[in-house]
mmCIF file with all atom_site columns, C-alpha atoms in Angstrom:
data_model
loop_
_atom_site.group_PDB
_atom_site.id
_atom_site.type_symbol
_atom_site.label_atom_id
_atom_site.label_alt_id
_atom_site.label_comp_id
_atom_site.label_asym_id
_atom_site.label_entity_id
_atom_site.label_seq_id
_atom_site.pdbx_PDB_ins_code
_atom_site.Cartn_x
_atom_site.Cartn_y
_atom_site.Cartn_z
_atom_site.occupancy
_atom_site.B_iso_or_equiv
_atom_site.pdbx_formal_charge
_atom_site.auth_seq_id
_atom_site.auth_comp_id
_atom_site.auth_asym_id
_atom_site.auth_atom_id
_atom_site.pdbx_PDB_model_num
ATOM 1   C CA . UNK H 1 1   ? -41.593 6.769  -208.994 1.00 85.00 ? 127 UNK H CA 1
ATOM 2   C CA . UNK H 1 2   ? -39.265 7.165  -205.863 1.00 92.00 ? 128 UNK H CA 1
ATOM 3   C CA . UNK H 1 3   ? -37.164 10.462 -205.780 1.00 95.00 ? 129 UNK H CA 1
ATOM 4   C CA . UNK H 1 4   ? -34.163 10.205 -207.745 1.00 95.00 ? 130 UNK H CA 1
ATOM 5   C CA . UNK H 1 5   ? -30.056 11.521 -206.607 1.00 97.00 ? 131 UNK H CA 1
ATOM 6   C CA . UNK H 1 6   ? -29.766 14.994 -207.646 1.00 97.00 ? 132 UNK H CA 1
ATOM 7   C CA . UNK H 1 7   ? -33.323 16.190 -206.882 1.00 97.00 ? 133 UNK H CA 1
ATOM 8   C CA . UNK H 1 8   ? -34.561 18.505 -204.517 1.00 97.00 ? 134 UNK H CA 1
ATOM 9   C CA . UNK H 1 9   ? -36.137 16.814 -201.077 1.00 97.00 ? 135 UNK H CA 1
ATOM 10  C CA . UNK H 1 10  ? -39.791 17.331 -200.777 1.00 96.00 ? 136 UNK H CA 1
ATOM 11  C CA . UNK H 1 11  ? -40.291 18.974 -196.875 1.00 91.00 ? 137 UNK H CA 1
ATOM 12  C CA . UNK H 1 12  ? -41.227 16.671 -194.260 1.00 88.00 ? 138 UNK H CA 1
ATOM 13  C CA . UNK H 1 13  ? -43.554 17.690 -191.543 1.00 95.00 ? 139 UNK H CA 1
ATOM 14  C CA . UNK H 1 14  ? -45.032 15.224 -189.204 1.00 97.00 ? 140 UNK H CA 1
ATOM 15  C CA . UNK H 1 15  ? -45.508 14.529 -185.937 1.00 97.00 ? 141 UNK H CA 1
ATOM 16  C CA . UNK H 1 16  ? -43.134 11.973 -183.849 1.00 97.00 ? 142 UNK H CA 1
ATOM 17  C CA . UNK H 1 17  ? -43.788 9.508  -181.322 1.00 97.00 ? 143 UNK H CA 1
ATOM 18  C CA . UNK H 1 18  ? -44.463 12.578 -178.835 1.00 96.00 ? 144 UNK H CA 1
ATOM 19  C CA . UNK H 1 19  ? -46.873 14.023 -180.833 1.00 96.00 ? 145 UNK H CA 1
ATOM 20  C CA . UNK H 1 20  ? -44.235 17.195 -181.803 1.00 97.00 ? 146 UNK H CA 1
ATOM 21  C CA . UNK H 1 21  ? -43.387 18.424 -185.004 1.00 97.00 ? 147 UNK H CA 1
ATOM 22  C CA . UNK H 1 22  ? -40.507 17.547 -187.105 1.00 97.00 ? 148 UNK H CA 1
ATOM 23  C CA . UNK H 1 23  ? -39.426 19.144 -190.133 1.00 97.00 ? 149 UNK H CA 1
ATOM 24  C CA . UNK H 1 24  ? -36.709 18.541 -192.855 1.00 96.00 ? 150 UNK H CA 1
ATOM 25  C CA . UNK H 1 25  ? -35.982 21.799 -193.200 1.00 95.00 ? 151 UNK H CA 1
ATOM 26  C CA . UNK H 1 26  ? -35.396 22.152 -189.573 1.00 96.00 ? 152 UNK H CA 1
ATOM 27  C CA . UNK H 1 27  ? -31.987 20.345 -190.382 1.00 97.00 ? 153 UNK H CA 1
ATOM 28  C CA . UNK H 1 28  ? -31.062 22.383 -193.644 1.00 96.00 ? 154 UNK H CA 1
ATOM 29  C CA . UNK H 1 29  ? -28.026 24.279 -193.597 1.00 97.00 ? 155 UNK H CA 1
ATOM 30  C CA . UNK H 1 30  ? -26.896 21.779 -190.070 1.00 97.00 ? 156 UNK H CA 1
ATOM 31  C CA . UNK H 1 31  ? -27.037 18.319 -190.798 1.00 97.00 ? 157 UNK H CA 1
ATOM 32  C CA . UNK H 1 32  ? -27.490 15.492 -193.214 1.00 97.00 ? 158 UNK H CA 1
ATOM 33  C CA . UNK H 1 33  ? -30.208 13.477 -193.010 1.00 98.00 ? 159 UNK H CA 1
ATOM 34  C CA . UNK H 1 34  ? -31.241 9.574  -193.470 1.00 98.00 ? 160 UNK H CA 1
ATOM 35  C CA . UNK H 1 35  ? -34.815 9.743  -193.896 1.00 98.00 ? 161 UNK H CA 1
ATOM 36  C CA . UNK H 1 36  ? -35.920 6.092  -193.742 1.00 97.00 ? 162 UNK H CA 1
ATOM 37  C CA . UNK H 1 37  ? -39.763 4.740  -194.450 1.00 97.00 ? 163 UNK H CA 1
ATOM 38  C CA . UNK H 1 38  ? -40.091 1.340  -192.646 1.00 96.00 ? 164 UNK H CA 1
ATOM 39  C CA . UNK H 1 39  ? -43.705 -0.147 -193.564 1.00 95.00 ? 165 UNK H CA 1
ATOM 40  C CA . UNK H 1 40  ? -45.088 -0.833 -189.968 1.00 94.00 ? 166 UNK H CA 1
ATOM 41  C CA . UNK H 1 41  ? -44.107 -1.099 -186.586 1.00 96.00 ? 167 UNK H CA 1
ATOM 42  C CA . UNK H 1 42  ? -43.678 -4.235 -185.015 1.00 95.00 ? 168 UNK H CA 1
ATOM 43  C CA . UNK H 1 43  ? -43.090 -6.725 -187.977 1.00 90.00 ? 169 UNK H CA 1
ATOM 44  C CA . UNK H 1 44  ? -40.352 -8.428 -187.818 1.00 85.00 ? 170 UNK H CA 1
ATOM 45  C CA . UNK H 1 45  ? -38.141 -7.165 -190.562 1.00 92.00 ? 171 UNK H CA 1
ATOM 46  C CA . UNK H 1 46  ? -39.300 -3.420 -189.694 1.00 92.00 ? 172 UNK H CA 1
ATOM 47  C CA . UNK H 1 47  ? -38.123 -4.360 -185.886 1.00 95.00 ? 173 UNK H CA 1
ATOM 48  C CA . UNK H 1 48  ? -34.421 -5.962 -187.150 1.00 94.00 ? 174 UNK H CA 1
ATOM 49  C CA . UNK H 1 49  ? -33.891 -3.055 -189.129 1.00 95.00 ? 175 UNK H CA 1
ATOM 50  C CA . UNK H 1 50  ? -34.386 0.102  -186.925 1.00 96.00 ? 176 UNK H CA 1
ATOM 51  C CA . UNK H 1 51  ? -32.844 -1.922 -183.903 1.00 96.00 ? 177 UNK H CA 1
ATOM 52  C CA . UNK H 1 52  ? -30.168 -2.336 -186.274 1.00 96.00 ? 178 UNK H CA 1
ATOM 53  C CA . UNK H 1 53  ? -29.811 1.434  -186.282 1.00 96.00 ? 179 UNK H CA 1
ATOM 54  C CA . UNK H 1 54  ? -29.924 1.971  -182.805 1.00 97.00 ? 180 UNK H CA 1
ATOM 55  C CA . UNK H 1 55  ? -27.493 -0.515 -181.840 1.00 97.00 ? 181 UNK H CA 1
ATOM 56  C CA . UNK H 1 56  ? -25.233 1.365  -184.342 1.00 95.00 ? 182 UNK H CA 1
ATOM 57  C CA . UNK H 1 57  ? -26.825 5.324  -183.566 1.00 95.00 ? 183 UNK H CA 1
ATOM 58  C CA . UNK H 1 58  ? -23.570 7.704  -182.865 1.00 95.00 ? 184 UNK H CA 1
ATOM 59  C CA . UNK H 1 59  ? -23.341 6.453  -187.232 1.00 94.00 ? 185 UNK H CA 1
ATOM 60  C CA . UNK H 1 60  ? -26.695 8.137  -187.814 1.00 95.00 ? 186 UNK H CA 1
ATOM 61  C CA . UNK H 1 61  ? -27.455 10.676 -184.977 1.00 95.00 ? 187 UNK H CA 1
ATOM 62  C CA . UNK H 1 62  ? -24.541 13.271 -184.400 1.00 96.00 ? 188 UNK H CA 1
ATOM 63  C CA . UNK H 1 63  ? -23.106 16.376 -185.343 1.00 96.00 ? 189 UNK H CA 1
ATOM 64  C CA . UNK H 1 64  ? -23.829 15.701 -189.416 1.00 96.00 ? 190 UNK H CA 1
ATOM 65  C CA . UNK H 1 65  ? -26.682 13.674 -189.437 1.00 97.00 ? 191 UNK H CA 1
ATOM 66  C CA . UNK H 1 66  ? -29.953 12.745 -188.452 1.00 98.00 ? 192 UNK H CA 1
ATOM 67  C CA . UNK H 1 67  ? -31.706 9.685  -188.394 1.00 98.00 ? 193 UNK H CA 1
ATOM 68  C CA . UNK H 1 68  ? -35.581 10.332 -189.726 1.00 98.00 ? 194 UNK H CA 1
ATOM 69  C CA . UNK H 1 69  ? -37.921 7.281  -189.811 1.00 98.00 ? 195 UNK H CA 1
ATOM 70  C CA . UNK H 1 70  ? -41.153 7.398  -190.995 1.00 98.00 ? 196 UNK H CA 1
ATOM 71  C CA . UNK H 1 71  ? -43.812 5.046  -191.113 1.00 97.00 ? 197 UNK H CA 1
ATOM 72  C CA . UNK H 1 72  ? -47.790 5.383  -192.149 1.00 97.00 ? 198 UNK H CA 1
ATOM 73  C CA . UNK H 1 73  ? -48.307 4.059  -188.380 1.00 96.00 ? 199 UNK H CA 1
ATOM 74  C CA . UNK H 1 74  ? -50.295 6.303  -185.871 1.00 96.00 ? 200 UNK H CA 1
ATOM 75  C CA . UNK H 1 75  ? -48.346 8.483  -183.185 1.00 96.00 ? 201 UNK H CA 1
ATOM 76  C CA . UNK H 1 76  ? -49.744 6.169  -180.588 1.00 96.00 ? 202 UNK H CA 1
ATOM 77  C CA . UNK H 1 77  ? -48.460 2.946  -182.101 1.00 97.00 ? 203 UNK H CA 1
ATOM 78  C CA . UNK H 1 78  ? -45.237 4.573  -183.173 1.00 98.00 ? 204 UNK H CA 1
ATOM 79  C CA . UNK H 1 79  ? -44.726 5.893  -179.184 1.00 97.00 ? 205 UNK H CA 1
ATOM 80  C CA . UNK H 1 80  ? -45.231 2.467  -177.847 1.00 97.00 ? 206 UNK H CA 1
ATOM 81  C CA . UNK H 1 81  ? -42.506 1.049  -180.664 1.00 98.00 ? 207 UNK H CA 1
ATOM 82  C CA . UNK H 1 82  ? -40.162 3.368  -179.636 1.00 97.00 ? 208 UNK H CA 1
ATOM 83  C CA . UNK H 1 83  ? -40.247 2.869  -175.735 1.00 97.00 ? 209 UNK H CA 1
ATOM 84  C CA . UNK H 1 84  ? -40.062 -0.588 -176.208 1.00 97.00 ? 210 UNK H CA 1
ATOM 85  C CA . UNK H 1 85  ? -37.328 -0.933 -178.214 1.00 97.00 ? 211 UNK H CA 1
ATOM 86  C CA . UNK H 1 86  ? -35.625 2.438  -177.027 1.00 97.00 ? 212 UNK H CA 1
ATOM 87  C CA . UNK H 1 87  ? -34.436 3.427  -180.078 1.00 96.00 ? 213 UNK H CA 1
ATOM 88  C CA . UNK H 1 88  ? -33.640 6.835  -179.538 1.00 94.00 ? 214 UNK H CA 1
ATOM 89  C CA . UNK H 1 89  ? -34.365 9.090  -182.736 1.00 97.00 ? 215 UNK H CA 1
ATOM 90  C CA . UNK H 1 90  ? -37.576 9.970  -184.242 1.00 97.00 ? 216 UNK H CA 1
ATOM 91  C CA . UNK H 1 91  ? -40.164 7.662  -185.188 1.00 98.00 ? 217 UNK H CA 1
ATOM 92  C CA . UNK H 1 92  ? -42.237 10.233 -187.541 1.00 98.00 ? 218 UNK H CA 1
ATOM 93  C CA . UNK H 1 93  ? -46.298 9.220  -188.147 1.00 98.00 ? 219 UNK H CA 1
ATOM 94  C CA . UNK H 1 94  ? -47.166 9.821  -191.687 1.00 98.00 ? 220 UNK H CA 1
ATOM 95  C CA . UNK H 1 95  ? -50.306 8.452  -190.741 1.00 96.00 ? 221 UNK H CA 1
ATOM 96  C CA . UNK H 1 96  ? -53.026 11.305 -191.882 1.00 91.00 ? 222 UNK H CA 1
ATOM 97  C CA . UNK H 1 97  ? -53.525 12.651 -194.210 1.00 92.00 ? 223 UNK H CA 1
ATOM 98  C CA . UNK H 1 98  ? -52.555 8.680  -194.712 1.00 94.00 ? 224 UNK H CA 1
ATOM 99  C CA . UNK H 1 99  ? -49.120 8.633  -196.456 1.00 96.00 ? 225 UNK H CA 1
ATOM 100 C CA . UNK H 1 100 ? -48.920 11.928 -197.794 1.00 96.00 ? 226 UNK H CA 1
ATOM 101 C CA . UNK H 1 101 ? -44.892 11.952 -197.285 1.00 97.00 ? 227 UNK H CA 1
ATOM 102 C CA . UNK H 1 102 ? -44.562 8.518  -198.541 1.00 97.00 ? 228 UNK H CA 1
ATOM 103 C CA . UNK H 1 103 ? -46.223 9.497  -201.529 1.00 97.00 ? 229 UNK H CA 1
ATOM 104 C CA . UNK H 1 104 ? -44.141 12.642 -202.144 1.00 97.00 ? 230 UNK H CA 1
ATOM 105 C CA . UNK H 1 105 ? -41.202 10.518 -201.834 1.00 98.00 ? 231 UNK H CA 1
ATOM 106 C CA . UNK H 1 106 ? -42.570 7.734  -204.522 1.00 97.00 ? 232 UNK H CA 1
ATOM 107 C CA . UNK H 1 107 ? -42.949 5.333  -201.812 1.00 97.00 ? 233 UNK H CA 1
ATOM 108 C CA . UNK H 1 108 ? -45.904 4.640  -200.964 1.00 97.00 ? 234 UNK H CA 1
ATOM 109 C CA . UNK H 1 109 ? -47.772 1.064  -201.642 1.00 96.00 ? 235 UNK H CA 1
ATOM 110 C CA . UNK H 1 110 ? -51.409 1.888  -203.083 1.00 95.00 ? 236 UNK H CA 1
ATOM 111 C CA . UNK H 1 111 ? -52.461 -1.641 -202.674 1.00 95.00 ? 237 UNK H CA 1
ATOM 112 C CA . UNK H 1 112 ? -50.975 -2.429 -199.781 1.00 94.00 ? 238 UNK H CA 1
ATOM 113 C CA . UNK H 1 113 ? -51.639 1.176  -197.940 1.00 94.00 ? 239 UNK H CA 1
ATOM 114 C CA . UNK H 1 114 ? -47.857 1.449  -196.621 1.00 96.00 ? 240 UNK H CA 1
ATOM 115 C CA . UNK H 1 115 ? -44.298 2.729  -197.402 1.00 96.00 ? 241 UNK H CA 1
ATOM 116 C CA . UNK H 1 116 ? -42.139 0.064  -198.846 1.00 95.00 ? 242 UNK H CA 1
ATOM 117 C CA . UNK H 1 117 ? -38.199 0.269  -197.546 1.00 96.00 ? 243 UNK H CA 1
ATOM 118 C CA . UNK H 1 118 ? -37.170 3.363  -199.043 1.00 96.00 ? 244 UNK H CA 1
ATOM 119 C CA . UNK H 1 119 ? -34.157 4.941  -197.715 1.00 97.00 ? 245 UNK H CA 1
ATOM 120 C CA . UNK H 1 120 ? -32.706 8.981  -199.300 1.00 98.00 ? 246 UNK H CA 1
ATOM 121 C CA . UNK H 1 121 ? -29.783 10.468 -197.605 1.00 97.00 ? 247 UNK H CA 1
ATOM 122 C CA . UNK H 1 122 ? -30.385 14.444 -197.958 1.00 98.00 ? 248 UNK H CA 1
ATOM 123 C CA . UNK H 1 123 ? -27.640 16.703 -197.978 1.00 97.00 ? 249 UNK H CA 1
ATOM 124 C CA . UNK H 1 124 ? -27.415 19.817 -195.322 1.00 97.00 ? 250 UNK H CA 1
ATOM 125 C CA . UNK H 1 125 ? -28.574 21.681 -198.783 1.00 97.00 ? 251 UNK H CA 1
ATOM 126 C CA . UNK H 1 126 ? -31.645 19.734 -199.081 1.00 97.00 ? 252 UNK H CA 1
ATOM 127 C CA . UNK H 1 127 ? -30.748 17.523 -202.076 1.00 98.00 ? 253 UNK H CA 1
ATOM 128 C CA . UNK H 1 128 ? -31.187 14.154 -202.144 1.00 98.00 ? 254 UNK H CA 1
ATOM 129 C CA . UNK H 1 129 ? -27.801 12.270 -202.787 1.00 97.00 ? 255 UNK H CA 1
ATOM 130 C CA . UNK H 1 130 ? -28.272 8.526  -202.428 1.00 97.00 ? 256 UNK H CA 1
ATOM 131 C CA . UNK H 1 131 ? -31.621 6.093  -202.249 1.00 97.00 ? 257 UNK H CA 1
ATOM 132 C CA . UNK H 1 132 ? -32.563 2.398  -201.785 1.00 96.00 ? 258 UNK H CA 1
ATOM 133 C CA . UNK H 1 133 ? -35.700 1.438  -202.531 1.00 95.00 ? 259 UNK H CA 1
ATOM 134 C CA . UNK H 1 134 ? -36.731 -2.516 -201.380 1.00 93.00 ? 260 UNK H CA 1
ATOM 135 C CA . UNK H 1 135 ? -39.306 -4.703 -201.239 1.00 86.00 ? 261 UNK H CA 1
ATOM 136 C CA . UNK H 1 136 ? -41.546 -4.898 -198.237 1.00 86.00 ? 262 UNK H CA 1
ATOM 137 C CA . UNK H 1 137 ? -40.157 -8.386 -197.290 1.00 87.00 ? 263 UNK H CA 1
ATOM 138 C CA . UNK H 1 138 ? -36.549 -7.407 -198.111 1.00 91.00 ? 264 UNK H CA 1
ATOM 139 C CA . UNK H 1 139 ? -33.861 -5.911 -195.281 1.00 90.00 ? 265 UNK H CA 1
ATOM 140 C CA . UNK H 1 140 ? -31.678 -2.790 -196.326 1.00 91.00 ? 266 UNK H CA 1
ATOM 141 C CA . UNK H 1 141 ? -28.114 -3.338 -195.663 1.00 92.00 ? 267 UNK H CA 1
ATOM 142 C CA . UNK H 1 142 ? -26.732 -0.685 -192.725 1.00 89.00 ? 268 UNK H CA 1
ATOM 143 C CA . UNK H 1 143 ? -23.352 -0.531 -194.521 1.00 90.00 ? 269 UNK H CA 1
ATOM 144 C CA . UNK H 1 144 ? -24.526 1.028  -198.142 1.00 93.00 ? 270 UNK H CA 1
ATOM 145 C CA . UNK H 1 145 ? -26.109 3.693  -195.426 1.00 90.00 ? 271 UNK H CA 1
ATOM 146 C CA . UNK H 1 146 ? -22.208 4.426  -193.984 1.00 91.00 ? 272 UNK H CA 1
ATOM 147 C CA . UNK H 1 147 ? -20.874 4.519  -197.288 1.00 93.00 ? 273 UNK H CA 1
ATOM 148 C CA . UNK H 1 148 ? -23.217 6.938  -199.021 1.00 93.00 ? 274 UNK H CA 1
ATOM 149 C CA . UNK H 1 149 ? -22.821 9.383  -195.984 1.00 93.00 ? 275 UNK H CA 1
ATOM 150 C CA . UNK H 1 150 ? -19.174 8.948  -195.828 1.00 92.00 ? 276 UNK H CA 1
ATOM 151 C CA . UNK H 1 151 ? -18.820 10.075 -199.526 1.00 91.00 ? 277 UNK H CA 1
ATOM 152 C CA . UNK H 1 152 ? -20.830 13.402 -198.553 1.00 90.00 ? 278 UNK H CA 1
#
């Protein structure tokens, strides 16, 4: 069951692209956050969706927010995504212990060993305030992202 509106985000710590840390709590008390789980790098709906976010970034990294994504990829995989695409915010590798943030956030895919497309937008307090949850084949729309963080 993914994490509801209203409740308390569980911490994130895991390594990016660069192999450094990066927390959730880091941001608390600064900036908003759009912590997005993508399922794996290089697909092709994965790929439409985070380029979709770059091409649109001063929306999701500035002065109130940060852009989080998180996949159950390996650091290595995720650096090579990143430079190739140059998306410019953190890829995050919740790769091992093998999903143990996608999990914490109800998203992880037992059978399938992957996050589905589950979106929260945290508050600078920490609380979760909006989600989307899709289907591994199905795109989130960039918009509902604006929206919810405009209404913060």
């Amino acid at each position: 069951m993914a994490i509801e509106p209203g409740a308390k985000a569980p911490d994130v710590e895991l390594k990016d692209e660069h192999g450094q840390s990066v927390s959730l709590a880091a941001f608390r008390g600064r900036k908003n956050v759009v912590l997005l789980f993508f399922p794996f790098a290089f697909t092709g709906v994965c790929t439409g969706e985070l380029c979709a976010l770059r091409d649109r970034l001063p929306t999701f990294v500035n002065d109130d927010t940060q852009l989080l994504a998180v996949s159950n990829d390996s650091p290595f995989a995720l650096r090579v995504f990143a430079e190739q695409e140059k998306f410019g915010y953190p890829l995050l590798s919740d790769f091992w212990p093998h999903g143990t943030v996608s999990r914490a956030y109800g998203v992880f895919d037992e059978e399938k060993g992957c996050a589905v497309r589950g979106t929260f937008i945290i508050d600078q307090e920490g609380v979760v305030r909006w989600t989307v949850i899709n289907a591994l084949p199905d795109a989130r729309d960039l918009n509902d992202y604006v929206t919810a963080l405009q209404a913060l």
